[in-house]
mmCIF file of the C-alpha atoms, coordinates in Angstrom:
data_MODEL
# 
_entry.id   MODEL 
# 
loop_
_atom_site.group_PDB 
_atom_site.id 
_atom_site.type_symbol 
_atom_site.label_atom_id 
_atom_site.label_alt_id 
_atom_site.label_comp_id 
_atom_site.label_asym_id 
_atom_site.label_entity_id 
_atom_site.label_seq_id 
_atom_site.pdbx_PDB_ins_code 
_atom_site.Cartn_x 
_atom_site.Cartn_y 
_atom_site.Cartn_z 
_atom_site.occupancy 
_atom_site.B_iso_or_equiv 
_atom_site.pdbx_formal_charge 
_atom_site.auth_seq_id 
_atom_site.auth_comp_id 
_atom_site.auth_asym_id 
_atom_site.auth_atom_id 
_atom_site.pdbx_PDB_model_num 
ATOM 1   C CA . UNK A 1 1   ? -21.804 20.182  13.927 1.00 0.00 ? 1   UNK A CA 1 
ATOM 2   C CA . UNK A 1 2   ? -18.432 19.571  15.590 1.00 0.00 ? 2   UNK A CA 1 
ATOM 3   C CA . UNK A 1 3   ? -19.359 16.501  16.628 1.00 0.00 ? 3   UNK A CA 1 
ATOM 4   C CA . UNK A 1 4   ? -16.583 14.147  15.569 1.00 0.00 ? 4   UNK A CA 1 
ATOM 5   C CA . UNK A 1 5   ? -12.736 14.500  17.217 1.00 0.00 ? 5   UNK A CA 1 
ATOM 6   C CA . UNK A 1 6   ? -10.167 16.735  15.833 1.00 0.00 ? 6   UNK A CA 1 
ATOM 7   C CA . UNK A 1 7   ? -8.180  15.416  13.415 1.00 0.00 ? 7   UNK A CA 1 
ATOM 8   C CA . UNK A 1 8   ? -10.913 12.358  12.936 1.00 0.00 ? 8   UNK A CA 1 
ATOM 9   C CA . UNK A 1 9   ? -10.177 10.150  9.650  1.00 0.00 ? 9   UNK A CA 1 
ATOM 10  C CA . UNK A 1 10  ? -12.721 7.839   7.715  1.00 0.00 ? 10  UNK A CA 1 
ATOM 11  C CA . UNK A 1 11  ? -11.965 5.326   4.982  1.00 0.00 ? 11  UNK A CA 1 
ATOM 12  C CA . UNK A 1 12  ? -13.973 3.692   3.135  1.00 0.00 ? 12  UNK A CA 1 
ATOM 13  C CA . UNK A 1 13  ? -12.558 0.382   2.060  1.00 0.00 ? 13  UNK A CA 1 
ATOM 14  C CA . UNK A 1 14  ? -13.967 -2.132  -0.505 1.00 0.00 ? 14  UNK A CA 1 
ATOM 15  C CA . UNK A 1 15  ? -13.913 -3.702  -3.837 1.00 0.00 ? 15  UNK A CA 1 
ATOM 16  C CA . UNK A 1 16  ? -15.345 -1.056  -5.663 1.00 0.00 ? 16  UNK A CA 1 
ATOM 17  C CA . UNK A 1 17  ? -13.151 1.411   -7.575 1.00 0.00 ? 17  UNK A CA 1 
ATOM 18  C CA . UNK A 1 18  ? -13.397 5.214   -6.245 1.00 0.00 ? 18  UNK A CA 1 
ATOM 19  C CA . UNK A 1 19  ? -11.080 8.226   -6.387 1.00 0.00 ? 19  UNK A CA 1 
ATOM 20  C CA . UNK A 1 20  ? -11.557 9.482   -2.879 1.00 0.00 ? 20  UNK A CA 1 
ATOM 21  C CA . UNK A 1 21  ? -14.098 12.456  -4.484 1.00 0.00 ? 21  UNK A CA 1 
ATOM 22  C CA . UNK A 1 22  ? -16.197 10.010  -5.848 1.00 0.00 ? 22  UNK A CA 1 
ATOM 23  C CA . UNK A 1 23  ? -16.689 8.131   -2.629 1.00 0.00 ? 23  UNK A CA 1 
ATOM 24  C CA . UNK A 1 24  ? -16.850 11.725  -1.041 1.00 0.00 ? 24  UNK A CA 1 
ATOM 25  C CA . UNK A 1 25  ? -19.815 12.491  -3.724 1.00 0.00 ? 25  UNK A CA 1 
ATOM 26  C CA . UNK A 1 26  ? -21.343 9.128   -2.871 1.00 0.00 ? 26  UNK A CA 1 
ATOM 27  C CA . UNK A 1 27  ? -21.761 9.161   0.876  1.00 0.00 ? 27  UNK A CA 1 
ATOM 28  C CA . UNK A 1 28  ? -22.859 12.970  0.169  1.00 0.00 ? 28  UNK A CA 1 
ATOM 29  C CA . UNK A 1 29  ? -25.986 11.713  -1.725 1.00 0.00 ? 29  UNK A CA 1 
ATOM 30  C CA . UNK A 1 30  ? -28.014 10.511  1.437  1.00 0.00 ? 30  UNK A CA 1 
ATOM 31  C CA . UNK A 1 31  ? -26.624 13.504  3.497  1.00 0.00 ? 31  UNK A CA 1 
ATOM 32  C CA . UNK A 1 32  ? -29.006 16.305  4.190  1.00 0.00 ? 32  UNK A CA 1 
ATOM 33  C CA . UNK A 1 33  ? -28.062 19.702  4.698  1.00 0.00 ? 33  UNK A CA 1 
ATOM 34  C CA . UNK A 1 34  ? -28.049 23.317  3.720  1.00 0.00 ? 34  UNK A CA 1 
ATOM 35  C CA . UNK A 1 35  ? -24.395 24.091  4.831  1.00 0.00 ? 35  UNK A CA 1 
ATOM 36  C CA . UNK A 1 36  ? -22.161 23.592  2.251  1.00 0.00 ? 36  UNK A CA 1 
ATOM 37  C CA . UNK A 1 37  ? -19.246 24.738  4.673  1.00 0.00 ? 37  UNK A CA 1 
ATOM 38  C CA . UNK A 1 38  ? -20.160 21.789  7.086  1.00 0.00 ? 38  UNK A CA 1 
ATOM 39  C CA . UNK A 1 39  ? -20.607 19.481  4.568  1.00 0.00 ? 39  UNK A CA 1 
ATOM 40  C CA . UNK A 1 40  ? -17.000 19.989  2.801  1.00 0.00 ? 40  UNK A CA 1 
ATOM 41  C CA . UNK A 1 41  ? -15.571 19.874  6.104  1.00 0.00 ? 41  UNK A CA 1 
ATOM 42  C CA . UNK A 1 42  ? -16.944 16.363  6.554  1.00 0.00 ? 42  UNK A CA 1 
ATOM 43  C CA . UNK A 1 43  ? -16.188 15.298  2.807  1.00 0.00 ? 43  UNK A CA 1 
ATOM 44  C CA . UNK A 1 44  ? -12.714 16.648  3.850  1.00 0.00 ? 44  UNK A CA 1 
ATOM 45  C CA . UNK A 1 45  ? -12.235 13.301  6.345  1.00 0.00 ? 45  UNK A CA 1 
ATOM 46  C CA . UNK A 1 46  ? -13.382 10.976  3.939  1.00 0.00 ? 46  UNK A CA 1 
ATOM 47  C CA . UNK A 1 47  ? -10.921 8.710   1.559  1.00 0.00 ? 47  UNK A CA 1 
ATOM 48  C CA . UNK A 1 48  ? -11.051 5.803   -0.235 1.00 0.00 ? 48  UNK A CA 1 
ATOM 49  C CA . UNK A 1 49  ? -8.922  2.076   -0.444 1.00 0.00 ? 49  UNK A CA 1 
ATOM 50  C CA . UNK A 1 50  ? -9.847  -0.028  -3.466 1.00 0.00 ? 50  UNK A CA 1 
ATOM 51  C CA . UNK A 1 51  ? -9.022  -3.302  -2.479 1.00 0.00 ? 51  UNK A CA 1 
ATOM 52  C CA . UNK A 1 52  ? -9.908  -6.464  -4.972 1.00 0.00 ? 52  UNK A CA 1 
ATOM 53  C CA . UNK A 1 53  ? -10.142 -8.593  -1.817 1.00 0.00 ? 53  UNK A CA 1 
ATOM 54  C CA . UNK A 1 54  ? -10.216 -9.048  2.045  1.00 0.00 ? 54  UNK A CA 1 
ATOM 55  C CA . UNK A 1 55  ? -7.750  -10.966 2.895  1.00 0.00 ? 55  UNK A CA 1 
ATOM 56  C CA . UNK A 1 56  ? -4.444  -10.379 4.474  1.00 0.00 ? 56  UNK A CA 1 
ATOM 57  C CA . UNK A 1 57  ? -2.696  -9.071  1.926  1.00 0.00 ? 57  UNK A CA 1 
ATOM 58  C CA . UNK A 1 58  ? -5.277  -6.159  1.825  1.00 0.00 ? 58  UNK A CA 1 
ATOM 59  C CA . UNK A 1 59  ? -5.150  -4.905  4.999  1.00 0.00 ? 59  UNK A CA 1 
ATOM 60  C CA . UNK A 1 60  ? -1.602  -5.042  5.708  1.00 0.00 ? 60  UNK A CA 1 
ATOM 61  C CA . UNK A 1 61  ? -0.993  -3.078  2.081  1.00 0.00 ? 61  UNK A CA 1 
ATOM 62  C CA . UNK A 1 62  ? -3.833  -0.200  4.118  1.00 0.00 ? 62  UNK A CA 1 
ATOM 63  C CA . UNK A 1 63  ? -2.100  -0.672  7.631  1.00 0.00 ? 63  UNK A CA 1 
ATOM 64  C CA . UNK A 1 64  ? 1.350   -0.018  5.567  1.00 0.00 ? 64  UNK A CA 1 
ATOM 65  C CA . UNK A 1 65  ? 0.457   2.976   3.844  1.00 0.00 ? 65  UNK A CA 1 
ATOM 66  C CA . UNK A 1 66  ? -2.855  4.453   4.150  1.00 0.00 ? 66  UNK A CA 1 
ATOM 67  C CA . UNK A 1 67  ? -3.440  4.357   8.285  1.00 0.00 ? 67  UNK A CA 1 
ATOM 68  C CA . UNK A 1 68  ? -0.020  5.548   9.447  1.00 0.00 ? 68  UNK A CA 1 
ATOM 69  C CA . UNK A 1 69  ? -0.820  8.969   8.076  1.00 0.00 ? 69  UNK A CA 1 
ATOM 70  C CA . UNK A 1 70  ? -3.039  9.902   10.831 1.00 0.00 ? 70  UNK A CA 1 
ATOM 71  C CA . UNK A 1 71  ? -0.655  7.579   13.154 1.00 0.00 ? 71  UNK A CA 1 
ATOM 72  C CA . UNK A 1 72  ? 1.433   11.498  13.688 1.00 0.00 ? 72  UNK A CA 1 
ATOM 73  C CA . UNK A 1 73  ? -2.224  12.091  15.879 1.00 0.00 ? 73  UNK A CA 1 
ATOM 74  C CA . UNK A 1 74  ? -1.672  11.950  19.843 1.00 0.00 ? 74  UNK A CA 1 
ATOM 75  C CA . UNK A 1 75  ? -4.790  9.171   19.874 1.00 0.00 ? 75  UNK A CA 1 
ATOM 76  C CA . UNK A 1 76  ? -5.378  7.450   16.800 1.00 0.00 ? 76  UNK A CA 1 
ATOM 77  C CA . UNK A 1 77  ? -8.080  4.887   17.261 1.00 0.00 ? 77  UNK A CA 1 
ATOM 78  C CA . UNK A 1 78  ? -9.529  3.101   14.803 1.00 0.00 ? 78  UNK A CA 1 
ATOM 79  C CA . UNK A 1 79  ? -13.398 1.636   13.824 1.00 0.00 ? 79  UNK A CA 1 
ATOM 80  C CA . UNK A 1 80  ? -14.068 -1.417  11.212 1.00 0.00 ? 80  UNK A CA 1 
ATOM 81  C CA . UNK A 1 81  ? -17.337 -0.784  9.937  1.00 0.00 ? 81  UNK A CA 1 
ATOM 82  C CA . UNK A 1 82  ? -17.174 -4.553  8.423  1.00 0.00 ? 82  UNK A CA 1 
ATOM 83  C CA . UNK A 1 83  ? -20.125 -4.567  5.643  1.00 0.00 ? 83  UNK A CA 1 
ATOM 84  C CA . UNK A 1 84  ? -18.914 -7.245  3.996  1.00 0.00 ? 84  UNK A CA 1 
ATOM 85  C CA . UNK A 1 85  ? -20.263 -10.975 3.334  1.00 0.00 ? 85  UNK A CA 1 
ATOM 86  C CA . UNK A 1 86  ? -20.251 -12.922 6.595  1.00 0.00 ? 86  UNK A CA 1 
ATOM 87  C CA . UNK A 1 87  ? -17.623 -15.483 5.087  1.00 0.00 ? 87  UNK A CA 1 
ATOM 88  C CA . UNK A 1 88  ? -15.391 -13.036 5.154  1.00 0.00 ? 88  UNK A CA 1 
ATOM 89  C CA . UNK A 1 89  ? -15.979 -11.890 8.933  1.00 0.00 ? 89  UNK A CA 1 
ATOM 90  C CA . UNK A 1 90  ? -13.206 -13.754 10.025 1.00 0.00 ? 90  UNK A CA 1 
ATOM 91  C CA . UNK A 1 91  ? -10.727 -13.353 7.857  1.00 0.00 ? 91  UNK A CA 1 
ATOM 92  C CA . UNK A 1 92  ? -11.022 -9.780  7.449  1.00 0.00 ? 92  UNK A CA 1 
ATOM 93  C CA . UNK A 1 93  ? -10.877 -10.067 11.225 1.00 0.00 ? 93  UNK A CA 1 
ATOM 94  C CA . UNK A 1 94  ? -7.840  -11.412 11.649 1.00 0.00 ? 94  UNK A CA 1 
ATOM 95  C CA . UNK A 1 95  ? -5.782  -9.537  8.730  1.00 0.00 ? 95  UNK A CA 1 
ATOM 96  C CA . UNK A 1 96  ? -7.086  -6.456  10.807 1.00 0.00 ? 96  UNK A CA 1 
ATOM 97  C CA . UNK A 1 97  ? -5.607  -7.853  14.132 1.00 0.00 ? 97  UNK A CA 1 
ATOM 98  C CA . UNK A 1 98  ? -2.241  -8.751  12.716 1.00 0.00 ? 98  UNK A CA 1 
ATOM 99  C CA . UNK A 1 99  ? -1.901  -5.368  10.790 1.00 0.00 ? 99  UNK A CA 1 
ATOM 100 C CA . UNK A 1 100 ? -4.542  -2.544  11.348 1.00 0.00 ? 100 UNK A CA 1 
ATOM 101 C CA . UNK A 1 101 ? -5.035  -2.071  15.165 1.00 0.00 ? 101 UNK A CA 1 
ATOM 102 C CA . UNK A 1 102 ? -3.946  1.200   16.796 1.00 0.00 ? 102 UNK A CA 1 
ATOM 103 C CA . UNK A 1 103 ? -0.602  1.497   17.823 1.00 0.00 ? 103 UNK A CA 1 
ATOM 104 C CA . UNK A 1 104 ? -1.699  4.319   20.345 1.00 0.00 ? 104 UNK A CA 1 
ATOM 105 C CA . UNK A 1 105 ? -5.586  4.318   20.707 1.00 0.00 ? 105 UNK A CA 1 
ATOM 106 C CA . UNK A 1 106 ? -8.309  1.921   20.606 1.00 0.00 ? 106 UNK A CA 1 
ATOM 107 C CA . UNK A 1 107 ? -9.580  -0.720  17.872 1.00 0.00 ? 107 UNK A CA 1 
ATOM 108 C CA . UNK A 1 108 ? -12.931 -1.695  17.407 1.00 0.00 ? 108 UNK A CA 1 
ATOM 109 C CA . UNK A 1 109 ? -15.209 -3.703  14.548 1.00 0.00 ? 109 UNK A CA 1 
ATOM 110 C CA . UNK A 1 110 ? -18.237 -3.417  13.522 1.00 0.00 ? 110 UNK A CA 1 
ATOM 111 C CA . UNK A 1 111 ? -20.173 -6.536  11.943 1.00 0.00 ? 111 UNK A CA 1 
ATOM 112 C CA . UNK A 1 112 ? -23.187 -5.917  9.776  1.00 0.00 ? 112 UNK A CA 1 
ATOM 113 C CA . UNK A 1 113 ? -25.119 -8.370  8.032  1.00 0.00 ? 113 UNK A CA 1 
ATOM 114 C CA . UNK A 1 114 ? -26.917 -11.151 9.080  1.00 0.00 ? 114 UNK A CA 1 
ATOM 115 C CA . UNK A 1 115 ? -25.048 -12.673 11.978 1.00 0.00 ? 115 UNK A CA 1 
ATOM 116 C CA . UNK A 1 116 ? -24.688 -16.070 10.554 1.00 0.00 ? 116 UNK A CA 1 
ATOM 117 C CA . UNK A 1 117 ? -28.063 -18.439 9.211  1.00 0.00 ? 117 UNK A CA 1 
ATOM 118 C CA . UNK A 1 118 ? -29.856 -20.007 12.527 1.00 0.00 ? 118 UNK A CA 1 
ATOM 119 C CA . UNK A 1 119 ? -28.574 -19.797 16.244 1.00 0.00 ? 119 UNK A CA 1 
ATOM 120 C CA . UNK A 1 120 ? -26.013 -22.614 15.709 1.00 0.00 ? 120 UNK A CA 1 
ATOM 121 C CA . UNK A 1 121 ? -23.930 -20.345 13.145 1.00 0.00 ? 121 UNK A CA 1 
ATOM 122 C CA . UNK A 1 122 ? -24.316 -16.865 14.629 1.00 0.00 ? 122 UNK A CA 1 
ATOM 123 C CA . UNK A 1 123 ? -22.974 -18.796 18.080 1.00 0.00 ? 123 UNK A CA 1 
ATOM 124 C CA . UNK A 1 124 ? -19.864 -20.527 15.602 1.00 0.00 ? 124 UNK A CA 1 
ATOM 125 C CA . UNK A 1 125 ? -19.266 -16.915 14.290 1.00 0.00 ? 125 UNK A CA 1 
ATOM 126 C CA . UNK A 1 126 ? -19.588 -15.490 17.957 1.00 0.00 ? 126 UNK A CA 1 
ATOM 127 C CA . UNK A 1 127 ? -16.968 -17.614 18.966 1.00 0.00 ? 127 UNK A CA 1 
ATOM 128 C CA . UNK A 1 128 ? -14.579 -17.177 16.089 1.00 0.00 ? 128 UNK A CA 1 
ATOM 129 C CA . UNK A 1 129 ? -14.911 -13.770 16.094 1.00 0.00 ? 129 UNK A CA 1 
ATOM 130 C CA . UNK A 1 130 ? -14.204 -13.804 19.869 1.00 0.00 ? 130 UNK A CA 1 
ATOM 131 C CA . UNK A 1 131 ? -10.819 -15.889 19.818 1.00 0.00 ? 131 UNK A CA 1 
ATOM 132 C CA . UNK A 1 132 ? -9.427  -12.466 17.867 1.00 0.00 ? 132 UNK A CA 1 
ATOM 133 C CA . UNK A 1 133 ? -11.379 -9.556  19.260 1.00 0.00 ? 133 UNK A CA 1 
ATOM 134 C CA . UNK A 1 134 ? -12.793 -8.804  23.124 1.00 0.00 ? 134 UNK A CA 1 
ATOM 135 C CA . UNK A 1 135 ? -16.504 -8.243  23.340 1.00 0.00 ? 135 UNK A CA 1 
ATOM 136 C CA . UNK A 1 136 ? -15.622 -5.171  24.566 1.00 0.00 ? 136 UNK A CA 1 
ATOM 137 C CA . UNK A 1 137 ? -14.088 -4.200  21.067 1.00 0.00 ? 137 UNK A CA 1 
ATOM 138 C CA . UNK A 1 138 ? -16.546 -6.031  18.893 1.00 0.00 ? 138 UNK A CA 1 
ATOM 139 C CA . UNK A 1 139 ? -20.598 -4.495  17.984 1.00 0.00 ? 139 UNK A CA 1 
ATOM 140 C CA . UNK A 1 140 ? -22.976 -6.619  15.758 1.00 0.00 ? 140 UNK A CA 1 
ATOM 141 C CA . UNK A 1 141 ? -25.573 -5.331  14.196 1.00 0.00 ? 141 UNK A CA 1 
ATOM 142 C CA . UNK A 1 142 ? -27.926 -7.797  12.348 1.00 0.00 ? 142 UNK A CA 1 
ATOM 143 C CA . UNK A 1 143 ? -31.229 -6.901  10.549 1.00 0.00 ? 143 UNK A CA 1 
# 
């Protein structure tokens, strides 16, 4: 429906191993719609990294030389949607910091999971999470 910026990006990112049509087939399973022009246009900003882990070494390889395509846009921010085990909130955290932030545009995470066990760990995590991102830049979303 127009709804997302010109020359808007998505990548999906995890362990699993996709050609970007079959992570373009997947998300397309729980969307509904009749227009097949609207929904290629959205499959159209879709791709896919197969990374075997989150650590550093991932992120910088995607920041390298998957992200700087869309780096010739005049904004180019940039949204972690970080559905991935909470051990790995942190890390994943930081390799993004060091190598996947915007060079001319915002960068913001996402957390999803459950936000740490008990009060005690989703305040550790808080805090953590907070030495390498603003609140500002930072959503949780725990269920």
């Amino acid at each position: 429906e127009g709804l997302l910026p010109k020359n808007t990006h998505i990548y999906g990112v995890a362990r699993a191993k996709y050609s970007d049509e079959e992570f373009r087939i997947f998300l397309s399973q729980n969307i509904k719609t009749d227009d097949t022009e609207a929904l290629q246009s959205f499959q159209s900003l879709c791709h896919y990294y197969s990374t075997p882990t989150y650590d550093g070494n991932s992120f910088e390889d995607l920041a390298k030389n998957i992200l700087p395509k869309s780096e010739h846009d005049l904004v180019a921010n940039r949204l972690y949607y970080l559905a991935i085990p909470p051990s790995l909130f942190t890390s994943a955290s930081t390799a993004i910091k060091k190598d996947g932030v915007s060079s001319n545009g915002w960068t913001r995470i996402i957390v999803e999971k459950p936000f740490g066990h008990d009060l005690q760990s989703s305040e550790e995590l808080s805090k953590e999470l907070g030495k390498i991102f603003t609140e500002t830049d930072m959503y949780r979303i725990d269920h």
